[in-house]
């Protein structure tokens, strides 16, 4: 293929790059619009295809119900208010007191002032679920990058704040699960531009400095690797596509092949078709 | 060119090129002779790459002096939000500076501590008062957090809600000057009676020291409440068409039309008649000049899927046209240099 000088087929994203034997929780993160949801759903479907017990969770964002049912996605929902209530109820042994506490202006203010608190309770529920069922793997579709940092920084902040008490005990348990037992892998997704990959690197470093042990860097939507261009020679292509491909190739030559794995641009209008192609890539290591 | 206003807001889901577009707007206004301040609170901080700002001066206004930013009459200043700097200035202005020296306030005002949005409102308010700018351009946080940002003024209200404050009066910490304490009536008695119980439960979950420090933190913020409540004026000004322009940014390369629609519906409460839908990275001008050979199935497929994306977003614009003054299309800039993007987009503003 004249468009690419390197052998393009060797560096596609596949499941082994995303999870090790220890991995039980996969969090897909990156800036908005990089295809996090598509990738998180494709990972879930691919793991299911391999016979794993796996569930997708959209975390603090509403689930795209239509899409989830179209692709028959195994998933579960968590709702912030009820999660907080059941968390407090469990700790105090009373649903009534929990309800009452959450109704007070003190707690509603606490929740508004400390957005990370709600996230931490959600994460706590997710880890509970994983500890209750040792066969289960969960794929988390996380909020955009800055807020993924908020989330990973929250345990430390709250520990610093609370120092003792039931919440701190729980934070220690969560930290053990994520950081020491190496159960979590974060997949940082980026679009193929110099600025976006630079941001992804920054994000990775920030998360690493907060103790996250495992990462996978994924370059999504590469036009130069698109199956649609497979049969084409440069002469068939308009200038703007040639320019885009040229920029991508320049970028690829600057990025380490060990560090970054690739997903091609899939020319479909609808998400289910894209997810299907991505799922195939993950299980087979090459596009359809 | 679209007439500039005192405040211009760029909102949109993440990754649509919001920061670059906001910068291009600031650049073109400065070029036309205006004194402009560009504020970004986007945690990804792309602005610093585009404008060559360093993390060291986050929170401080810097005038751009690079050769790309030499304007005949205009001036372009840039500011990366840093909640800690804003807080420090607040404390300095009030007589209650030391009241904000509290471990919890410290954590809250870390760059990812959760107070970004509220502090940004205070920051904008400050520069409106003191900066002498023709226009302040605000690059808001992406997506859901932009709605948080808009609603943060409501949070401020809720935060200083009287019944809430009553709770803390009960502890008597640093509220002794308040006259209201003398007229503590029936309501506060009810609040008080429940509070002891509540706190005994709370301490079980959070530990004792937290309750004390949290009360101190709240007291500190309460004593500085004038900064917060003054910032509420900002939200009211945003609703005036002669005061602000709204730019809702979306991008053709995103498969997120429904998310953009959600955002618009949520933002409707805040926007007025001078709102613009900005469609970024449009490929239409390129696609118009390309007709792939029918024998190349792959290319025909690619071409039609690219066209379909353009049309999805155009349909969205057309459906909501009554909501906007204008739909603005910005062609995708095919270049790797951020500054070229800014200059290219700036020329499209005309």
Coordinates of C-alpha atoms in Angstrom, one line a residue:
Chain A
X1 CA 0.0 0.0 0.0
X2 CA 1.7 3.2 -1.1
X3 CA 0.0 5.4 1.5
X4 CA 2.0 4.1 4.4
X5 CA 5.7 3.3 4.5
X6 CA 5.6 1.1 7.7
X7 CA 3.8 -2.2 7.8
X8 CA 0.5 -0.9 9.1
X9 CA -1.0 -4.2 10.2
X10 CA 1.3 -4.9 13.0
X11 CA 0.3 -2.2 15.5
X12 CA -3.5 -2.5 15.7
X13 CA -5.2 -2.4 19.1
X14 CA -6.2 -5.9 20.5
X15 CA -7.5 -7.1 23.8
X16 CA -4.1 -8.4 25.3
X17 CA -2.9 -4.8 25.1
X18 CA -5.8 -3.6 27.3
X19 CA -5.8 -6.2 30.0
X20 CA -3.5 -8.6 31.9
X21 CA -4.6 -11.6 34.0
X22 CA -5.0 -9.4 37.0
X23 CA -7.2 -6.7 35.4
X24 CA -10.7 -6.6 36.6
X25 CA -11.6 -3.0 36.0
X26 CA -10.9 -1.1 32.7
X27 CA -11.5 2.6 32.6
X28 CA -11.6 4.2 29.2
X29 CA -10.7 7.9 29.4
X30 CA -9.5 10.8 27.2
X31 CA -10.8 14.1 26.0
X32 CA -14.4 14.5 24.8
X33 CA -15.2 13.3 21.3
X34 CA -12.3 10.8 21.0
X35 CA -14.7 7.9 20.8
X36 CA -14.5 6.7 24.5
X37 CA -18.0 5.3 24.5
X38 CA -17.6 3.5 21.2
X39 CA -14.3 2.0 22.5
X40 CA -15.7 1.1 26.0
X41 CA -18.7 -0.6 24.4
X42 CA -16.5 -2.5 21.9
X43 CA -14.2 -3.7 24.7
X44 CA -17.2 -5.0 26.6
X45 CA -18.6 -6.8 23.5
X46 CA -15.2 -8.2 22.7
X47 CA -14.6 -9.6 26.2
X48 CA -18.1 -11.1 26.1
X49 CA -17.3 -12.7 22.8
X50 CA -14.2 -14.3 24.4
X51 CA -16.5 -15.9 27.0
X52 CA -15.7 -13.5 29.9
X53 CA -18.3 -12.3 32.4
X54 CA -18.3 -8.6 31.7
X55 CA -20.4 -5.5 32.4
X56 CA -20.3 -2.0 31.0
X57 CA -21.1 1.0 33.2
X58 CA -21.5 4.6 32.0
X59 CA -20.4 5.9 35.4
X60 CA -21.8 9.4 36.1
X61 CA -23.2 10.0 32.7
X62 CA -26.6 8.8 31.5
X63 CA -26.4 5.5 29.5
X64 CA -27.3 5.7 25.8
X65 CA -30.2 3.2 26.2
X66 CA -31.0 3.0 22.5
X67 CA -27.5 2.1 21.5
X68 CA -27.1 -0.3 24.4
X69 CA -30.1 -2.3 23.4
X70 CA -29.3 -2.2 19.7
X71 CA -26.0 -3.9 20.3
X72 CA -27.3 -6.0 23.2
X73 CA -24.7 -4.6 25.6
X74 CA -24.3 -6.3 29.0
X75 CA -24.4 -3.4 31.5
X76 CA -25.6 -2.2 34.9
X77 CA -26.6 1.3 36.0
X78 CA -25.7 3.2 39.1
X79 CA -27.5 6.3 40.2
X80 CA -25.7 8.9 42.3
X81 CA -28.4 9.7 44.8
X82 CA -29.5 6.2 45.6
X83 CA -25.8 5.0 45.6
X84 CA -25.0 7.6 48.2
X85 CA -28.1 6.7 50.2
X86 CA -27.4 2.9 50.2
X87 CA -23.8 3.6 51.1
X88 CA -24.6 5.6 54.1
X89 CA -27.4 3.2 55.1
X90 CA -25.0 0.3 55.0
X91 CA -22.5 2.1 57.1
X92 CA -25.1 3.2 59.7
X93 CA -27.3 0.2 59.5
X94 CA -30.4 2.3 58.8
X95 CA -32.1 3.3 55.6
X96 CA -34.2 5.9 57.4
X97 CA -31.3 7.7 58.9
X98 CA -29.5 7.7 55.6
X99 CA -32.5 9.2 53.9
X100 CA -32.8 11.8 56.6
X101 CA -29.1 12.7 56.5
X102 CA -29.1 13.2 52.7
X103 CA -32.1 15.5 52.9
X104 CA -30.3 17.9 55.2
X105 CA -28.9 21.1 53.7
X106 CA -25.6 20.2 55.2
X107 CA -25.2 17.0 53.1
X108 CA -26.7 18.4 50.0
X109 CA -24.1 21.2 50.2
X110 CA -21.4 18.8 51.0
X111 CA -22.3 16.9 47.8
X112 CA -22.4 20.1 45.7
X113 CA -19.1 21.4 47.1
X114 CA -17.2 18.2 46.8
X115 CA -18.1 16.7 43.4
X116 CA -15.5 14.0 43.9
X117 CA -17.4 12.6 46.8
X118 CA -20.2 11.3 44.7
X119 CA -17.7 9.8 42.2
X120 CA -15.9 8.1 45.0
X121 CA -19.1 6.5 46.3
X122 CA -19.9 5.2 42.8
X123 CA -16.4 3.8 42.4
X124 CA -16.8 2.2 45.9
X125 CA -20.0 0.5 44.6
X126 CA -18.2 -0.8 41.5
X127 CA -15.4 -2.2 43.6
X128 CA -17.9 -3.9 45.9
X129 CA -19.5 -5.5 42.9
X130 CA -16.1 -6.8 41.7
X131 CA -15.2 -8.1 45.2
X132 CA -18.5 -9.9 45.5
X133 CA -18.0 -11.7 42.2
X134 CA -14.5 -12.8 41.4
X135 CA -15.4 -13.8 37.8
X136 CA -16.6 -10.4 36.9
X137 CA -14.8 -7.7 34.8
X138 CA -16.2 -4.2 34.6
X139 CA -15.6 -1.7 31.7
X140 CA -16.1 1.9 32.9
X141 CA -16.9 4.7 30.5
X142 CA -15.3 7.6 32.4
X143 CA -15.9 11.3 32.3
X144 CA -13.6 13.5 30.2
X145 CA -9.9 13.7 31.1
X146 CA -9.8 16.5 33.7
X147 CA -12.5 14.9 35.7
X148 CA -10.9 11.4 35.5
X149 CA -8.1 13.1 37.4
X150 CA -10.5 14.5 39.9
X151 CA -11.7 11.0 40.4
X152 CA -8.3 9.4 40.8
X153 CA -7.2 12.2 43.1
X154 CA -10.4 12.1 45.2
X155 CA -9.4 9.1 47.4
X156 CA -6.2 10.9 48.5
X157 CA -8.0 14.2 49.1
X158 CA -10.7 12.7 51.1
X159 CA -8.3 10.7 53.2
X160 CA -6.5 13.9 53.9
X161 CA -9.8 15.5 54.9
X162 CA -11.4 12.8 56.9
X163 CA -8.3 11.1 58.5
X164 CA -10.3 8.6 60.5
X165 CA -13.7 7.0 60.3
X166 CA -15.6 4.6 58.1
X167 CA -15.0 6.5 54.8
X168 CA -11.2 6.3 55.3
X169 CA -11.4 2.6 55.9
X170 CA -13.2 2.3 52.7
X171 CA -10.8 4.5 50.8
X172 CA -7.9 2.3 52.0
X173 CA -9.8 -0.8 50.7
X174 CA -10.4 1.0 47.3
X175 CA -6.8 2.0 47.0
X176 CA -5.6 -1.5 47.7
X177 CA -7.8 -2.8 45.0
X178 CA -6.8 -0.2 42.4
X179 CA -3.2 0.5 43.2
X180 CA -1.6 -2.4 45.1
X181 CA -3.5 -5.3 43.7
X182 CA -3.2 -3.8 40.2
X183 CA -6.7 -4.6 39.3
X184 CA -7.3 -1.5 37.3
X185 CA -6.1 -0.5 33.8
X186 CA -6.8 2.9 32.4
X187 CA -7.1 3.2 28.6
X188 CA -6.2 6.7 27.5
X189 CA -7.7 7.4 24.1
X190 CA -6.7 10.2 21.7
X191 CA -7.4 11.4 18.2
X192 CA -4.4 11.4 15.8
X193 CA -3.1 15.0 16.1
X194 CA 0.1 16.2 17.7
X195 CA -1.8 18.4 20.2
X196 CA -4.2 15.6 21.2
X197 CA -1.5 13.0 21.7
X198 CA 0.5 15.5 23.7
X199 CA -2.5 16.0 26.0
X200 CA -2.9 12.3 26.3
X201 CA 0.7 12.0 27.4
X202 CA 0.1 14.7 30.0
X203 CA -3.0 13.0 31.3
X204 CA -1.1 9.7 31.6
X205 CA 1.6 11.3 33.6
X206 CA -0.8 13.1 35.8
X207 CA -2.6 9.8 36.5
X208 CA 0.6 7.9 37.0
X209 CA 1.8 10.5 39.6
X210 CA -1.4 9.7 41.5
X211 CA -0.5 6.1 41.7
X212 CA -2.4 4.5 38.8
X213 CA -0.3 1.4 37.9
X214 CA -1.3 0.4 34.3
X215 CA -2.1 2.3 31.1
X216 CA -2.8 1.6 27.5
X217 CA -2.5 4.5 25.0
X218 CA -4.8 4.2 22.1
X219 CA -4.8 6.3 18.9
X220 CA -8.3 6.3 17.5
X221 CA -9.8 7.2 14.1
X222 CA -6.7 6.9 11.9
X223 CA -7.8 7.8 8.4
X224 CA -4.6 6.5 6.8
X225 CA -5.4 3.0 8.2
X226 CA -9.0 3.1 7.2
X227 CA -10.2 -0.1 5.4
X228 CA -11.9 2.3 2.9
X229 CA -8.5 3.4 1.6
X230 CA -7.1 -0.1 1.2
X231 CA -7.6 -0.4 -2.5
X232 CA -6.9 3.2 -3.4
X233 CA -3.6 4.6 -4.8
X234 CA -2.6 8.2 -4.0
X235 CA -3.8 9.3 -7.4
X236 CA -7.3 8.4 -6.5
X237 CA -7.4 10.6 -3.5
X238 CA -8.4 14.3 -3.1
X239 CA -5.8 16.7 -1.7
X240 CA -7.4 17.1 1.8
X241 CA -7.4 13.3 2.4
X242 CA -3.8 13.1 1.3
X243 CA -2.8 15.9 3.6
X244 CA -4.6 14.3 6.5
X245 CA -2.9 11.0 5.9
X246 CA 0.5 12.7 5.6
X247 CA 0.0 14.4 9.0
X248 CA -1.0 11.1 10.5
X249 CA 2.1 9.4 9.2
X250 CA 4.3 12.1 10.4
X251 CA 2.7 11.7 13.8
X252 CA 3.0 7.9 13.8
X253 CA 6.7 8.1 13.1
X254 CA 7.1 10.3 16.2
X255 CA 5.2 8.0 18.6
X256 CA 6.5 4.8 20.1
X257 CA 4.9 1.7 18.6
X258 CA 5.2 -0.1 21.9
X259 CA 3.3 2.6 23.7
X260 CA 0.5 3.5 21.3
X261 CA -1.8 1.0 19.6
X262 CA -4.0 2.0 16.6
X263 CA -7.7 2.0 15.6
X264 CA -8.5 2.9 12.0
X265 CA -11.2 5.3 10.9
X266 CA -14.3 3.2 10.2
X267 CA -16.5 4.9 7.6
X268 CA -19.9 4.3 9.0
X269 CA -22.7 6.6 9.8
X270 CA -24.1 4.6 12.7
X271 CA -22.5 3.7 16.0
X272 CA -23.5 0.0 16.1
X273 CA -21.6 -0.7 12.8
X274 CA -18.5 1.1 14.2
X275 CA -18.7 -0.8 17.4
X276 CA -18.9 -4.1 15.5
X277 CA -15.8 -3.3 13.5
X278 CA -13.9 -2.2 16.6
X279 CA -15.0 -5.4 18.4
X280 CA -13.6 -7.4 15.5
X281 CA -10.3 -5.5 15.7
X282 CA -10.0 -6.2 19.4
X283 CA -10.6 -9.9 19.2
X284 CA -8.8 -10.6 15.9
X285 CA -6.1 -7.9 15.9
X286 CA -6.9 -6.7 12.4
X287 CA -9.9 -4.9 10.8
X288 CA -12.6 -6.7 9.0
Chain B
X1 CA -17.8 40.7 11.8
X2 CA -20.2 39.8 14.6
X3 CA -20.3 42.8 16.9
X4 CA -18.4 42.2 20.1
X5 CA -19.9 42.4 23.6
X6 CA -18.5 42.8 27.1
X7 CA -18.6 39.1 27.7
X8 CA -18.4 36.3 25.1
X9 CA -18.9 32.7 26.1
X10 CA -17.7 29.6 24.3
X11 CA -19.4 26.4 25.3
X12 CA -19.6 22.9 24.0
X13 CA -18.8 19.3 24.6
X14 CA -15.1 18.5 25.0
X15 CA -12.8 18.0 22.0
X16 CA -14.7 20.2 19.6
X17 CA -11.9 22.8 19.3
X18 CA -13.6 25.2 21.7
X19 CA -10.4 26.7 23.1
X20 CA -8.8 27.2 19.7
X21 CA -12.0 28.9 18.4
X22 CA -12.2 31.1 21.5
X23 CA -8.6 32.1 20.9
X24 CA -9.2 32.9 17.3
X25 CA -12.1 35.1 18.3
X26 CA -9.9 36.9 20.8
X27 CA -7.2 37.2 18.3
X28 CA -9.4 38.7 15.6
X29 CA -11.0 41.2 18.1
X30 CA -7.5 42.3 19.3
X31 CA -6.5 42.7 15.7
X32 CA -9.4 45.0 15.1
X33 CA -8.1 47.3 18.0
X34 CA -9.9 45.9 21.0
X35 CA -8.4 45.2 24.4
X36 CA -9.3 41.6 25.1
X37 CA -8.9 39.1 27.9
X38 CA -9.1 35.4 27.2
X39 CA -9.9 33.2 30.2
X40 CA -9.8 29.4 30.1
X41 CA -10.9 27.0 32.8
X42 CA -10.6 24.0 30.6
X43 CA -8.7 21.5 32.7
X44 CA -6.9 20.2 29.6
X45 CA -5.2 23.5 29.2
X46 CA -4.7 23.6 25.5
X47 CA -4.5 27.3 25.6
X48 CA -1.0 27.2 27.0
X49 CA 0.2 25.2 24.0
X50 CA -1.4 27.6 21.6
X51 CA -0.4 30.8 23.4
X52 CA 2.9 29.6 24.8
X53 CA 1.9 30.3 28.5
X54 CA 3.6 28.3 31.2
X55 CA 2.0 26.6 34.3
X56 CA 4.1 28.9 36.5
X57 CA 1.9 31.9 35.8
X58 CA -1.4 30.2 36.0
X59 CA -3.9 32.4 37.8
X60 CA -2.1 35.6 36.6
X61 CA -3.0 37.8 33.6
X62 CA -0.3 38.0 31.1
X63 CA -0.2 40.3 28.0
X64 CA 0.8 38.4 24.9
X65 CA 3.9 39.9 23.4
X66 CA 5.1 37.3 20.9
X67 CA 5.5 38.3 17.3
X68 CA 2.2 36.8 16.4
X69 CA 0.5 39.1 18.9
X70 CA 1.8 42.5 17.9
X71 CA -1.4 44.5 17.2
X72 CA -1.5 48.1 16.1
X73 CA -4.0 49.3 18.7
X74 CA -5.5 46.2 20.3
X75 CA -4.2 44.0 23.1
X76 CA -4.6 40.4 23.9
X77 CA -4.3 39.2 27.5
X78 CA -4.6 35.6 28.6
X79 CA -5.4 33.9 31.9
X80 CA -5.3 30.3 33.0
X81 CA -7.7 29.8 35.8
X82 CA -6.1 28.8 39.1
X83 CA -8.6 28.6 42.0
X84 CA -5.9 29.1 44.6
X85 CA -4.8 32.4 43.2
X86 CA -8.4 33.6 43.1
X87 CA -8.9 32.6 46.7
X88 CA -5.7 34.3 47.8
X89 CA -6.9 37.6 46.2
X90 CA -10.4 37.2 47.8
X91 CA -8.8 36.7 51.2
X92 CA -6.6 39.7 50.7
X93 CA -9.5 41.9 49.7
X94 CA -11.6 40.9 52.7
X95 CA -10.7 41.6 56.3
X96 CA -11.0 37.9 57.0
X97 CA -8.0 36.6 55.2
X98 CA -6.9 34.1 57.7
X99 CA -10.3 32.5 57.8
X100 CA -9.6 30.8 54.5
X101 CA -6.4 29.2 55.8
X102 CA -8.0 25.8 56.4
X103 CA -7.0 22.3 55.3
X104 CA -10.4 21.6 53.6
X105 CA -10.5 24.9 51.7
X106 CA -7.0 24.1 50.6
X107 CA -8.0 20.8 49.2
X108 CA -11.1 22.2 47.5
X109 CA -9.1 24.8 45.7
X110 CA -6.5 22.4 44.2
X111 CA -6.8 22.6 40.4
X112 CA -8.9 19.4 40.4
X113 CA -10.5 20.0 43.8
X114 CA -13.9 20.8 42.6
X115 CA -14.3 24.6 43.0
X116 CA -13.1 25.6 39.6
X117 CA -16.4 26.7 38.3
X118 CA -17.4 28.9 41.2
X119 CA -14.0 30.5 41.4
X120 CA -14.2 31.2 37.6
X121 CA -17.3 33.2 38.1
X122 CA -15.6 35.3 40.8
X123 CA -12.5 35.7 38.5
X124 CA -14.6 37.0 35.6
X125 CA -16.4 39.4 37.9
X126 CA -13.1 40.7 39.2
X127 CA -11.7 41.4 35.8
X128 CA -14.9 43.0 34.7
X129 CA -14.6 45.4 37.5
X130 CA -10.9 46.2 37.3
X131 CA -9.4 45.2 34.0
X132 CA -10.7 47.9 31.7
X133 CA -11.3 45.3 28.9
X134 CA -13.5 45.9 25.9
X135 CA -14.3 42.2 25.9
X136 CA -13.7 39.2 28.1
X137 CA -13.8 35.9 26.4
X138 CA -14.5 32.8 28.5
X139 CA -13.6 29.3 27.4
X140 CA -15.9 27.3 29.6
X141 CA -15.4 23.7 30.9
X142 CA -16.6 21.0 28.5
X143 CA -19.9 19.3 28.4
X144 CA -21.8 18.5 31.6
X145 CA -19.4 20.6 33.6
X146 CA -20.4 23.7 31.6
X147 CA -23.9 23.2 32.9
X148 CA -22.4 23.0 36.4
X149 CA -20.7 26.2 35.7
X150 CA -23.8 28.0 34.7
X151 CA -25.6 26.6 37.7
X152 CA -22.9 27.3 40.1
X153 CA -24.4 30.7 41.0
X154 CA -27.4 28.8 42.2
X155 CA -25.1 26.6 44.2
X156 CA -23.7 29.8 45.8
X157 CA -27.2 30.8 46.7
X158 CA -28.0 27.4 48.2
X159 CA -24.7 27.4 50.0
X160 CA -25.5 30.6 51.8
X161 CA -29.1 29.7 52.3
X162 CA -30.2 30.9 55.6
X163 CA -31.2 27.6 57.1
X164 CA -27.8 26.2 56.2
X165 CA -26.0 29.1 57.8
X166 CA -28.2 28.6 60.9
X167 CA -26.6 25.2 61.4
X168 CA -23.2 26.7 61.6
X169 CA -24.3 29.5 63.9
X170 CA -25.2 26.8 66.3
X171 CA -21.5 26.1 66.8
X172 CA -20.9 29.7 67.5
X173 CA -17.6 29.7 65.5
X174 CA -16.6 33.2 64.3
X175 CA -20.2 34.3 63.9
X176 CA -20.3 36.3 67.1
X177 CA -20.4 39.6 65.2
X178 CA -23.6 38.7 63.5
X179 CA -26.7 40.6 64.7
X180 CA -28.9 37.9 63.5
X181 CA -27.8 35.7 66.2
X182 CA -29.8 37.7 68.7
X183 CA -33.0 37.0 66.9
X184 CA -32.5 33.3 66.6
X185 CA -36.1 32.2 66.6
X186 CA -38.2 29.1 66.3
X187 CA -36.7 27.9 63.0
X188 CA -33.1 27.8 64.3
X189 CA -34.3 26.0 67.4
X190 CA -35.7 23.2 65.2
X191 CA -32.5 23.1 63.2
X192 CA -30.4 23.0 66.4
X193 CA -32.3 20.1 68.0
X194 CA -31.7 17.9 64.9
X195 CA -28.1 18.9 64.5
X196 CA -26.7 17.2 67.5
X197 CA -28.1 13.9 66.4
X198 CA -27.0 14.5 62.8
X199 CA -23.5 15.2 63.8
X200 CA -23.1 12.2 66.0
X201 CA -24.0 10.1 62.9
X202 CA -21.8 12.1 60.7
X203 CA -18.8 11.7 62.9
X204 CA -19.2 7.9 62.7
X205 CA -18.8 8.1 59.0
X206 CA -16.3 10.9 58.5
X207 CA -14.3 11.0 61.7
X208 CA -14.4 13.7 64.3
X209 CA -11.7 16.1 63.1
X210 CA -13.4 16.4 59.8
X211 CA -16.6 17.8 61.3
X212 CA -14.6 20.5 63.1
X213 CA -12.5 21.4 60.1
X214 CA -15.5 21.4 57.7
X215 CA -17.3 23.8 60.0
X216 CA -14.2 26.0 60.0
X217 CA -14.1 25.9 56.2
X218 CA -17.7 26.8 55.8
X219 CA -17.4 29.6 58.3
X220 CA -14.4 30.9 56.4
X221 CA -16.3 30.9 53.1
X222 CA -19.3 32.4 54.8
X223 CA -17.2 35.3 56.2
X224 CA -16.0 35.9 52.6
X225 CA -19.5 35.5 51.2
X226 CA -19.7 39.0 49.7
X227 CA -17.2 37.9 47.0
X228 CA -19.5 35.0 46.2
X229 CA -22.8 36.9 46.2
X230 CA -21.4 39.8 44.2
X231 CA -20.5 37.2 41.5
X232 CA -24.2 36.5 41.2
X233 CA -24.5 39.8 39.4
X234 CA -22.5 38.2 36.6
X235 CA -25.1 35.5 35.9
X236 CA -27.8 38.2 35.6
X237 CA -25.6 40.2 33.2
X238 CA -25.1 37.1 31.0
X239 CA -28.8 37.0 30.3
X240 CA -28.7 40.5 28.7
X241 CA -28.3 40.5 25.0
X242 CA -26.5 43.9 25.0
X243 CA -24.0 42.5 27.4
X244 CA -23.0 39.0 26.1
X245 CA -22.6 36.8 23.0
X246 CA -23.1 33.1 23.4
X247 CA -21.2 30.7 21.1
X248 CA -22.3 27.0 21.2
X249 CA -19.5 25.1 19.6
X250 CA -20.0 21.7 18.0
X251 CA -17.8 19.7 15.6
X252 CA -18.6 17.7 12.5
X253 CA -16.1 14.9 13.4
X254 CA -18.0 14.0 16.5
X255 CA -20.6 11.3 16.6
X256 CA -22.3 13.2 19.3
X257 CA -25.1 15.2 17.7
X258 CA -27.5 14.1 20.5
X259 CA -25.1 15.3 23.2
X260 CA -24.8 18.7 21.6
X261 CA -28.6 18.9 21.4
X262 CA -28.9 18.1 25.1
X263 CA -26.4 20.8 25.9
X264 CA -28.4 23.3 23.9
X265 CA -31.6 22.4 25.7
X266 CA -29.9 22.8 29.0
X267 CA -28.4 26.1 28.0
X268 CA -31.6 27.5 26.7
X269 CA -32.4 29.0 30.1
X270 CA -29.3 31.0 30.0
X271 CA -29.1 32.1 26.4
X272 CA -30.7 35.0 24.7
X273 CA -31.3 36.2 21.1
X274 CA -27.6 36.8 20.4
X275 CA -26.6 33.2 20.4
X276 CA -24.6 31.5 17.7
X277 CA -24.3 27.9 16.8
X278 CA -20.7 27.3 15.7
X279 CA -19.9 24.3 13.6
X280 CA -16.2 23.5 13.6
X281 CA -14.1 21.3 11.4
X282 CA -16.6 21.4 8.5
X283 CA -15.4 19.3 5.5
X284 CA -18.1 20.7 3.2
X285 CA -15.7 22.9 1.1
X286 CA -13.4 19.9 0.6
X287 CA -16.2 17.4 -0.1
X288 CA -17.8 19.7 -2.7
X289 CA -14.7 19.4 -4.9
X290 CA -14.4 15.6 -4.6
X291 CA -16.3 13.0 -6.5
X292 CA -14.7 9.6 -6.2
X293 CA -14.6 7.2 -9.1
X294 CA -17.6 4.8 -8.8
X295 CA -15.3 1.8 -9.3
X296 CA -13.6 2.6 -5.9
X297 CA -16.2 1.2 -3.5
X298 CA -14.1 2.0 -0.4
X299 CA -13.8 5.7 -1.5
X300 CA -17.4 6.0 -2.4
X301 CA -18.3 4.6 1.0
X302 CA -15.9 7.0 2.8
X303 CA -17.2 10.0 0.8
X304 CA -20.8 9.2 1.6
X305 CA -20.1 8.7 5.3
X306 CA -18.3 12.0 5.5
X307 CA -21.1 13.7 3.7
X308 CA -23.7 12.1 6.0
X309 CA -21.9 13.5 9.1
X310 CA -21.9 17.0 7.6
X311 CA -25.6 16.7 6.9
X312 CA -26.5 15.4 10.3
X313 CA -25.0 18.5 11.9
X314 CA -26.5 20.8 9.2
X315 CA -30.0 19.3 10.0
X316 CA -29.4 20.0 13.6
X317 CA -28.6 23.6 12.9
X318 CA -31.6 24.0 10.6
X319 CA -34.0 22.5 13.2
X320 CA -32.9 24.9 15.8
X321 CA -32.3 27.9 13.6
X322 CA -35.0 29.9 15.4
X323 CA -32.9 29.6 18.5
X324 CA -29.9 31.2 17.0
X325 CA -29.1 34.4 15.4
X326 CA -26.8 32.6 13.0
X327 CA -25.2 29.2 12.3
X328 CA -21.4 29.8 11.7
X329 CA -19.4 27.2 9.7
X330 CA -15.6 26.9 10.2
X331 CA -13.8 24.7 7.7
X332 CA -11.4 22.2 9.0
X333 CA -7.9 23.6 9.1
X334 CA -5.4 21.2 7.5
X335 CA -2.3 22.1 9.3
X336 CA -0.4 20.9 12.4
X337 CA 0.7 24.2 13.8
X338 CA -1.8 25.5 16.5
X339 CA -1.0 29.1 15.6
X340 CA -1.9 28.5 12.0
X341 CA -5.3 27.2 13.2
X342 CA -5.8 30.3 15.3
X343 CA -5.0 32.7 12.4
X344 CA -6.9 30.7 9.9
X345 CA -10.0 30.6 12.0
X346 CA -9.6 34.2 12.9
X347 CA -9.9 35.1 9.2
X348 CA -13.2 33.2 9.1
X349 CA -14.7 35.4 11.8
X350 CA -14.8 38.3 9.3

